[in-house]
Coordinates of C-alpha atoms and ligand atoms in Angstrom, one line a residue:
M1 CA 0.0 0.0 0.0
S2 CA 1.4 3.4 -0.9
K3 CA 2.1 6.0 1.7
K4 CA -0.3 8.9 2.2
L5 CA 0.5 12.6 2.1
F6 CA -1.6 15.5 3.5
I7 CA -0.4 18.9 2.3
E8 CA -1.9 22.3 3.2
T9 CA -0.8 25.2 1.1
F10 CA -1.1 28.9 2.1
G11 CA -0.2 32.1 0.2
C12 CA 0.7 32.8 -3.4
A13 CA 0.7 30.9 -6.6
M14 CA 4.4 30.3 -6.2
N15 CA 3.6 28.3 -3.0
T16 CA 1.0 26.3 -4.9
R17 CA 3.7 25.4 -7.5
D18 CA 6.2 24.6 -4.7
S19 CA 3.6 22.2 -3.2
E20 CA 3.3 20.5 -6.6
H21 CA 7.1 20.3 -6.7
M22 CA 7.2 18.7 -3.3
I23 CA 4.6 16.1 -4.3
A24 CA 6.7 15.3 -7.4
E25 CA 9.9 15.1 -5.3
L26 CA 8.4 12.6 -2.9
N27 CA 7.1 10.5 -5.7
K28 CA 10.6 10.2 -7.2
E29 CA 11.4 8.0 -4.2
E30 CA 8.2 6.1 -3.6
P31 CA 4.6 6.5 -4.5
Y32 CA 2.6 8.8 -2.2
E33 CA -1.2 9.1 -2.4
L34 CA -2.8 12.5 -1.5
T35 CA -5.3 12.5 1.3
M36 CA -7.5 15.3 2.5
D37 CA -7.6 13.7 6.0
A38 CA -4.6 14.5 8.1
S39 CA -5.3 11.6 10.5
Q40 CA -4.7 9.1 7.6
A41 CA -1.4 10.7 6.5
D42 CA 2.1 9.3 6.9
L43 CA 3.4 12.7 6.1
I44 CA 1.8 16.1 6.9
L45 CA 3.3 19.1 5.1
V46 CA 2.3 22.7 6.0
N47 CA 3.5 25.0 3.2
T48 CA 3.4 28.4 4.9
C49 CA 3.2 32.1 3.9
S50 CA 4.8 34.9 6.0
V51 CA 3.8 38.0 4.2
R52 CA 1.4 39.1 7.0
E53 CA 1.6 38.3 10.7
K54 CA -1.8 36.7 11.4
P55 CA -1.2 33.4 9.5
V56 CA 2.1 33.1 11.2
Q57 CA 0.5 33.4 14.6
K58 CA -2.1 30.7 13.6
L59 CA 0.6 28.3 12.4
F60 CA 1.4 27.0 15.9
S61 CA -2.2 26.3 16.9
E62 CA -2.6 24.5 13.6
L63 CA 0.5 22.4 14.1
G64 CA -0.9 21.5 17.6
Q65 CA -4.0 20.2 15.9
Y66 CA -2.0 18.1 13.5
K67 CA 0.0 16.7 16.4
K68 CA -3.2 15.5 18.0
Q69 CA -4.7 14.1 14.9
K70 CA -1.7 12.4 13.3
K71 CA -1.4 8.6 13.4
E72 CA 1.5 7.0 15.1
G73 CA 4.8 7.4 13.3
A74 CA 3.5 10.0 10.9
K75 CA 5.9 12.9 10.3
I76 CA 5.2 16.6 10.2
G77 CA 7.2 19.0 8.0
V78 CA 6.9 22.8 7.9
T79 CA 7.8 24.3 4.6
G80 CA 7.6 27.7 2.7
C81 CA 8.3 31.3 3.8
T82 CA 7.6 31.0 7.5
A83 CA 10.0 28.0 7.5
S84 CA 12.7 30.1 5.9
H85 CA 12.0 32.9 8.4
L86 CA 11.6 31.1 11.7
G87 CA 13.8 28.1 11.0
A88 CA 14.9 26.1 14.1
Q89 CA 12.5 28.2 16.3
I90 CA 9.7 26.2 14.8
I91 CA 11.1 23.0 16.3
Q92 CA 11.9 24.7 19.6
K93 CA 8.3 25.8 19.9
A94 CA 6.7 22.7 18.4
P95 CA 9.2 19.8 19.2
Y96 CA 7.0 17.3 17.4
V97 CA 7.8 18.9 14.1
D98 CA 10.1 16.6 12.2
F99 CA 11.7 19.0 9.8
V100 CA 11.7 22.6 8.5
L101 CA 12.3 23.2 4.8
G102 CA 12.6 26.8 3.5
A103 CA 10.9 28.2 0.4
R104 CA 14.2 28.1 -1.5
N105 CA 15.1 24.6 -0.5
V106 CA 12.3 22.6 -2.0
S107 CA 14.7 20.3 -3.8
K108 CA 16.1 19.1 -0.5
L109 CA 12.8 17.6 0.6
A110 CA 13.9 14.0 0.5
H111 CA 17.0 14.8 2.4
A112 CA 15.0 16.7 5.1
L113 CA 12.5 13.9 5.4
H114 CA 15.3 11.3 6.2
T115 CA 17.3 13.6 8.5
P116 CA 15.9 13.9 12.1
K117 CA 15.1 17.5 13.0
A118 CA 16.5 18.8 9.7
V119 CA 16.4 22.6 9.2
E120 CA 17.2 23.5 5.6
I121 CA 16.6 27.2 5.1
D122 CA 19.6 28.4 3.1
I123 CA 18.3 31.5 1.2
D124 CA 21.4 31.6 -1.0
Y125 CA 20.8 28.1 -2.3
D126 CA 20.4 28.1 -6.1
E127 CA 17.6 25.9 -7.3
S128 CA 17.2 27.7 -10.6
Q129 CA 18.6 24.8 -12.7
Y130 CA 17.2 21.9 -10.6
A131 CA 15.1 19.4 -12.5
F132 CA 12.0 18.9 -10.3
G133 CA 9.9 15.8 -10.8
E134 CA 6.6 16.1 -12.7
Y135 CA 3.3 16.7 -11.0
R136 CA 0.4 19.0 -11.8
S137 CA -2.8 19.2 -9.9
N138 CA -4.6 20.8 -12.8
P139 CA -3.7 19.3 -16.2
L140 CA -5.3 22.1 -18.1
K141 CA -3.5 25.0 -16.4
A142 CA 0.2 24.6 -15.9
Y143 CA 2.1 26.7 -13.4
I144 CA 5.7 27.3 -14.5
N145 CA 8.3 29.1 -12.4
I146 CA 10.5 31.5 -14.4
S147 CA 12.6 32.9 -11.5
I148 CA 13.3 32.3 -7.9
G149 CA 13.7 35.0 -5.2
C150 CA 13.3 38.8 -5.4
D151 CA 15.8 41.5 -5.9
K152 CA 13.6 44.4 -4.8
Q153 CA 13.7 45.6 -1.3
C154 CA 10.1 46.9 -0.8
T155 CA 10.3 48.1 2.8
F156 CA 7.2 46.3 3.9
C157 CA 8.0 43.0 2.4
I158 CA 9.6 39.9 4.0
V159 CA 9.8 37.9 0.8
P160 CA 13.4 38.9 -0.2
H161 CA 14.4 37.5 3.3
T162 CA 12.5 34.2 2.8
R163 CA 13.2 33.6 -0.9
G164 CA 16.6 35.2 -1.3
D165 CA 18.1 37.0 -4.3
E166 CA 16.5 36.8 -7.6
I167 CA 17.8 34.3 -10.2
S168 CA 16.2 33.7 -13.5
I169 CA 15.6 30.1 -14.6
P170 CA 17.4 29.4 -18.0
Q171 CA 15.0 30.0 -20.9
E172 CA 15.6 26.6 -22.4
L173 CA 14.5 24.9 -19.2
I174 CA 11.3 27.0 -19.1
L175 CA 10.6 26.2 -22.8
R176 CA 11.2 22.5 -22.2
E177 CA 8.8 22.5 -19.2
A178 CA 6.2 24.4 -21.2
Q179 CA 6.4 21.9 -24.0
R180 CA 6.0 19.0 -21.6
A181 CA 3.0 20.6 -20.0
V182 CA 1.4 21.1 -23.4
D183 CA 2.2 17.6 -24.4
S184 CA 0.3 16.3 -21.4
G185 CA -2.8 18.4 -22.1
A186 CA -2.2 21.9 -20.7
K187 CA -4.0 24.7 -22.6
E188 CA -2.9 27.6 -20.4
L189 CA 0.5 28.3 -19.1
F190 CA 0.9 30.5 -16.0
L191 CA 4.4 31.9 -15.7
L192 CA 5.4 32.6 -12.1
G193 CA 7.9 34.8 -10.3
Q194 CA 8.0 37.5 -7.6
N195 CA 8.8 40.0 -10.3
V196 CA 8.3 38.4 -13.7
N197 CA 9.1 41.4 -15.9
N198 CA 12.5 41.6 -14.4
Y199 CA 13.2 38.2 -16.0
G200 CA 16.7 37.9 -17.4
R201 CA 18.4 40.3 -15.0
R202 CA 20.6 37.6 -13.5
F203 CA 21.1 33.9 -14.4
S204 CA 23.4 31.5 -12.5
D205 CA 25.4 31.4 -15.6
N206 CA 26.4 34.9 -16.7
S207 CA 26.7 34.0 -20.4
Q208 CA 22.9 33.9 -20.9
K209 CA 20.8 36.9 -22.0
S210 CA 17.1 37.2 -22.2
S211 CA 14.2 39.5 -21.2
F212 CA 10.6 38.8 -20.2
T213 CA 9.4 40.2 -23.5
Q214 CA 11.6 37.8 -25.3
L215 CA 10.6 34.9 -23.1
L216 CA 6.9 35.6 -23.7
R217 CA 7.5 35.6 -27.5
E218 CA 9.3 32.2 -27.3
V219 CA 6.7 30.6 -25.0
S220 CA 3.9 31.7 -27.3
R221 CA 5.6 30.0 -30.3
I222 CA 5.2 26.6 -28.8
D223 CA 2.5 24.7 -30.7
G224 CA -0.5 23.9 -28.6
V225 CA -0.1 26.8 -26.1
E226 CA -3.5 28.5 -26.2
R227 CA -3.2 31.0 -23.4
I228 CA -0.4 32.6 -21.4
R229 CA -0.8 34.3 -18.1
F230 CA 1.8 35.5 -15.6
T231 CA 2.2 36.9 -12.1
S232 CA 3.4 39.2 -10.7
P233 CA 4.8 41.9 -12.9
H234 CA 6.2 45.1 -11.3
P235 CA 4.8 48.5 -12.4
L236 CA 8.3 49.9 -12.5
H237 CA 9.4 47.4 -15.2
M238 CA 6.4 48.0 -17.5
D239 CA 8.3 49.5 -20.3
D240 CA 6.8 50.1 -23.8
A241 CA 8.4 47.0 -25.3
F242 CA 6.7 44.8 -22.6
L243 CA 3.3 46.6 -23.0
E244 CA 3.5 46.2 -26.8
E245 CA 4.2 42.5 -26.6
F246 CA 1.4 42.1 -24.1
A247 CA -1.0 44.0 -26.5
S248 CA 0.0 42.3 -29.7
N249 CA 0.6 38.7 -28.7
D250 CA -2.8 36.9 -29.1
K251 CA -1.8 34.1 -26.8
I252 CA -1.3 36.4 -23.8
C253 CA -4.5 36.8 -21.8
K254 CA -5.5 40.4 -21.5
S255 CA -5.4 40.6 -17.7
M256 CA -2.6 42.5 -16.0
H257 CA -1.8 42.6 -12.3
M258 CA -0.4 46.0 -11.5
P259 CA 0.4 46.0 -7.8
L260 CA -0.1 49.7 -6.8
Q261 CA 0.5 49.3 -3.0
S262 CA -0.2 53.1 -2.5
G263 CA -1.4 55.9 -4.7
S264 CA 0.7 58.5 -2.8
T265 CA 4.1 59.3 -4.3
A266 CA 5.5 60.0 -0.8
I267 CA 4.4 56.6 0.6
L268 CA 5.6 54.8 -2.6
H269 CA 8.9 56.4 -1.9
A270 CA 8.9 55.2 1.7
M271 CA 8.0 51.8 0.5
K272 CA 10.9 51.9 -2.0
R273 CA 8.6 50.9 -4.9
G274 CA 10.7 52.9 -7.4
Y275 CA 7.8 54.6 -9.2
T276 CA 5.5 57.6 -8.6
Q277 CA 1.8 58.0 -8.8
E278 CA 2.3 59.7 -12.2
W279 CA 4.3 56.8 -13.6
F280 CA 1.7 54.3 -12.4
L281 CA -1.2 56.3 -14.0
N282 CA 0.8 56.7 -17.2
R283 CA 1.4 53.0 -17.5
A284 CA -2.2 52.1 -16.7
K285 CA -3.5 54.7 -19.2
K286 CA -1.2 53.5 -21.9
L287 CA -2.2 49.9 -21.2
R288 CA -5.9 50.7 -21.5
Q289 CA -5.2 52.6 -24.8
M290 CA -3.3 49.7 -26.2
V291 CA -5.7 47.0 -25.0
P292 CA -9.2 48.5 -24.6
N293 CA -10.6 45.2 -23.1
V294 CA -7.8 44.7 -20.6
H295 CA -8.6 43.8 -17.0
I296 CA -6.3 45.3 -14.4
S297 CA -6.0 43.9 -10.9
T298 CA -4.0 45.3 -8.1
D299 CA -2.7 45.0 -4.5
I300 CA -3.1 47.8 -2.1
I301 CA -1.7 48.3 1.4
V302 CA -3.5 50.8 3.7
A303 CA -2.1 52.4 6.8
F304 CA 1.6 52.1 6.0
P305 CA 3.6 54.0 8.7
G306 CA 3.2 57.7 8.2
E307 CA 0.3 57.4 5.7
S308 CA -1.7 60.7 6.2
L309 CA -5.3 61.1 5.2
E310 CA -4.1 62.9 2.1
D311 CA -1.9 60.0 1.2
F312 CA -4.8 57.6 1.7
E313 CA -7.0 59.9 -0.5
A314 CA -4.4 59.7 -3.2
T315 CA -4.8 55.9 -3.2
L316 CA -8.6 56.3 -3.6
D317 CA -8.0 58.8 -6.4
V318 CA -5.9 56.3 -8.3
M319 CA -8.7 53.7 -7.8
R320 CA -11.2 56.1 -9.3
E321 CA -9.0 56.9 -12.2
V322 CA -7.8 53.4 -13.1
Q323 CA -11.0 51.5 -12.3
F324 CA -9.3 48.3 -11.4
E325 CA -11.4 45.2 -12.1
Q326 CA -10.0 43.4 -9.0
I327 CA -8.3 44.7 -5.8
F328 CA -6.6 42.7 -3.1
S329 CA -6.4 45.1 -0.2
F330 CA -4.6 44.7 3.1
K331 CA -3.8 46.5 6.3
Y332 CA -0.1 47.1 6.7
S333 CA 1.4 44.3 8.8
P334 CA 4.8 45.0 10.4
R335 CA 7.2 42.2 9.5
P336 CA 10.6 41.3 10.9
H337 CA 13.7 41.7 8.7
T338 CA 12.0 44.6 6.8
A339 CA 13.1 48.2 6.8
A340 CA 9.6 49.6 7.5
I341 CA 9.5 48.0 10.9
H342 CA 11.8 50.8 12.1
L343 CA 9.6 53.6 10.7
P344 CA 7.9 56.0 13.1
N345 CA 4.2 57.1 12.9
A346 CA 2.5 53.8 12.9
I347 CA -1.2 54.1 12.2
E348 CA -3.5 52.9 15.0
E349 CA -5.3 49.6 14.4
A350 CA -8.8 51.2 14.5
E351 CA -7.9 53.8 12.0
A352 CA -6.2 51.2 9.7
S353 CA -9.5 49.2 9.8
R354 CA -11.5 52.3 9.0
R355 CA -9.4 53.0 6.0
L356 CA -9.6 49.5 4.8
T357 CA -13.4 49.5 5.1
Q358 CA -13.6 52.8 3.3
L359 CA -11.4 51.5 0.5
Q360 CA -13.4 48.3 0.1
A361 CA -16.7 50.2 0.0
L362 CA -15.4 52.4 -2.8
N363 CA -14.1 49.3 -4.6
D364 CA -17.6 47.7 -4.4
E365 CA -19.1 50.9 -5.8
L366 CA -16.6 51.0 -8.7
L367 CA -17.1 47.3 -9.4
D368 CA -20.9 47.7 -9.6
T369 CA -20.5 50.4 -12.2
L370 CA -18.1 48.2 -14.2
A371 CA -20.4 45.2 -13.9
A372 CA -23.4 47.1 -15.3
K373 CA -21.4 48.0 -18.4
R374 CA -20.3 44.4 -18.9
V375 CA -23.7 42.9 -19.8
G376 CA -23.7 42.0 -23.5
N377 CA -19.9 41.8 -23.8
R378 CA -18.3 38.8 -25.6
E379 CA -15.6 36.8 -23.8
R380 CA -13.6 33.7 -24.5
V381 CA -13.8 31.2 -21.6
L382 CA -11.7 28.1 -20.7
F383 CA -14.2 25.9 -18.9
E384 CA -12.8 24.1 -15.9
E385 CA -15.4 23.3 -13.2
L386 CA -18.7 21.5 -13.2
K387 CA -21.0 23.3 -10.7
S388 CA -23.8 21.4 -8.8
D389 CA -26.5 23.7 -10.1
G390 CA -26.3 22.7 -13.8
Y391 CA -23.6 25.3 -14.7
V392 CA -20.1 24.9 -15.9
Q393 CA -17.6 27.6 -14.8
G394 CA -14.3 28.9 -16.2
R395 CA -12.2 32.0 -16.6
A396 CA -12.3 34.4 -19.4
D397 CA -9.1 35.7 -21.0
S398 CA -9.6 38.7 -18.7
N399 CA -9.5 36.3 -15.7
M400 CA -13.2 37.0 -14.8
L401 CA -15.2 34.0 -13.5
I402 CA -18.0 33.1 -15.9
K403 CA -20.5 30.3 -15.8
V404 CA -22.9 29.0 -18.4
K405 CA -25.7 26.3 -18.4
G406 CA -24.1 23.1 -19.6
S407 CA -22.5 19.8 -18.7
E408 CA -19.1 18.1 -18.6
E409 CA -18.5 18.1 -22.3
L410 CA -17.6 21.8 -22.0
L411 CA -14.8 21.0 -19.5
G412 CA -11.4 21.7 -21.0
T413 CA -12.8 23.6 -24.0
L414 CA -12.3 27.3 -24.9
R415 CA -15.6 28.8 -26.1
D416 CA -17.0 32.3 -26.9
V417 CA -19.8 33.5 -24.7
E418 CA -22.0 36.6 -24.2
I419 CA -22.5 37.9 -20.7
T420 CA -26.1 38.0 -19.6
Q421 CA -25.7 38.9 -15.9
A422 CA -22.7 40.5 -14.4
G423 CA -21.7 40.7 -10.7
R424 CA -18.7 42.0 -8.7
V425 CA -17.0 38.6 -8.7
G426 CA -18.9 36.1 -11.0
N427 CA -20.9 36.5 -14.2
V428 CA -23.5 34.4 -16.0
A429 CA -23.3 34.0 -19.8
K430 CA -24.7 32.1 -22.8
L431 CA -22.6 30.2 -25.3
L432 CA -22.3 31.7 -28.7
Ligands
SAH1 N1 6.0 40.2 -5.7 C1 4.9 39.6 -5.1 C2 4.6 40.2 -3.8 C3 4.3 39.1 -2.8 S1 3.5 39.7 -1.4 C4 3.7 39.8 -5.9 O1 3.6 40.8 -6.5 O2 2.8 38.9 -5.9 C5 1.8 39.9 -2.1 C6 1.1 41.2 -1.6 O3 1.0 41.2 -0.2 C7 1.9 42.4 -1.9 O4 1.7 42.9 -3.2 C8 1.4 43.4 -0.9 O5 0.3 44.1 -1.3 C9 1.0 42.5 0.3 N2 2.0 42.6 1.4 C10 3.3 42.3 1.4 N3 3.9 42.6 2.6 C11 2.9 43.1 3.3 C12 2.8 43.6 4.7 N4 3.9 43.7 5.4 N5 1.6 44.1 5.1 C13 0.5 44.0 4.4 N6 0.5 43.6 3.1 C14 1.7 43.1 2.6
F3S2 FE1 8.0 41.8 -2.1 FE2 8.4 44.0 -3.5 FE3 9.6 41.7 -4.2 S1 6.5 43.3 -2.7 S2 8.3 40.1 -3.4 S3 10.0 42.9 -2.3 S4 8.7 43.2 -5.6

């Protein structure tokens, strides 16, 4: 009987891909079957995120639960960004944890599993050329890493401390992986990195040269690739060549993540984002001119230290002007090993919550206006999920969720639809 693996994944798409890599690495040694029931598992993996404080606090109570539930002899491993950041402290606080494996040390999983109380958290470790085993949870949509780490030093962000310096994965490895994914049925490729449009800045081997724009062109030439998505690009690196490739390449889905963080130039400066409000608005305007049907999503942090009401208003102004189709908004969370933790003028919790609520109310208002205009629009949808109510759901090129009446023969197909009902999050449509 094969061993059983329970794996819980928090955080970003990169963590989702790391979890797939871990499953593949385990299976290189011996077959593991996935289970949703931790009490059945021989190995419990918790793949953590450390971007905000709350999930980190919750980790230990969760680990305590797994300790109670786990069957005799089962092992517990903590992986991901909190593993990188807390390292051996995790085993000190939760001595029943068998190993700790950092976000940049995924390829050492087998070694950690067989080494009692292993702590593998080297953030200088170079995995950019490592050949991970093959495993994909969704055969239609393939996540493909294009770089590891992040070279930016945004003052609020712990990621450079947990994932280390940025190294691009050689283009030929990415193209080979893309080809393999397509050969096994993928229609959509999702290119992943902390800062994808900085691709090519540094390889382990200095002789190589490439840019994200070039990489997009090469990936789109692969026969059988129908759609390309990527996350996350950085607004600072959205040069004209990149926007032109985005606009003119038919295989690239017309949804762009433009993480704003703040609409105030002063706060952007304190965050070390490297751009101003004007630059951001200029790029968003140019993008909408070049690609009129583009959907723009963003990340916003409210109540960064020193954020005045005027600064906050500047963020709301940018929201009104850009009309983002999707916003992920957060209260600033002070993180260790970041420069912002030393900044004065912290915003009180109650005021931070008030700003977040106000921002989200404006977002709802703006989304309702956008939704009303969407009815009657045509979209192309890749259908992925059979719903229980007689609908089949998928994502449009724009990344919007759309469902139509139908059955499983739609799954895995790309179809044109017309929107009949539009909401803030989901839409109903009819097939054309
Ligand atoms: N380069 C990555 C960033 C990862 S963090 C990407 O663009 O996906 C994802 C988001 O979490 C950031 O864009 C930011 O909005 C938010 N975030 C990061 N650190 C934070 C902090 N200390 N407090 C609140 N939100 C934070
Ligand atoms: Fe974090 Fe900024 Fe990099 S948000 S992941 S340091 S681009």
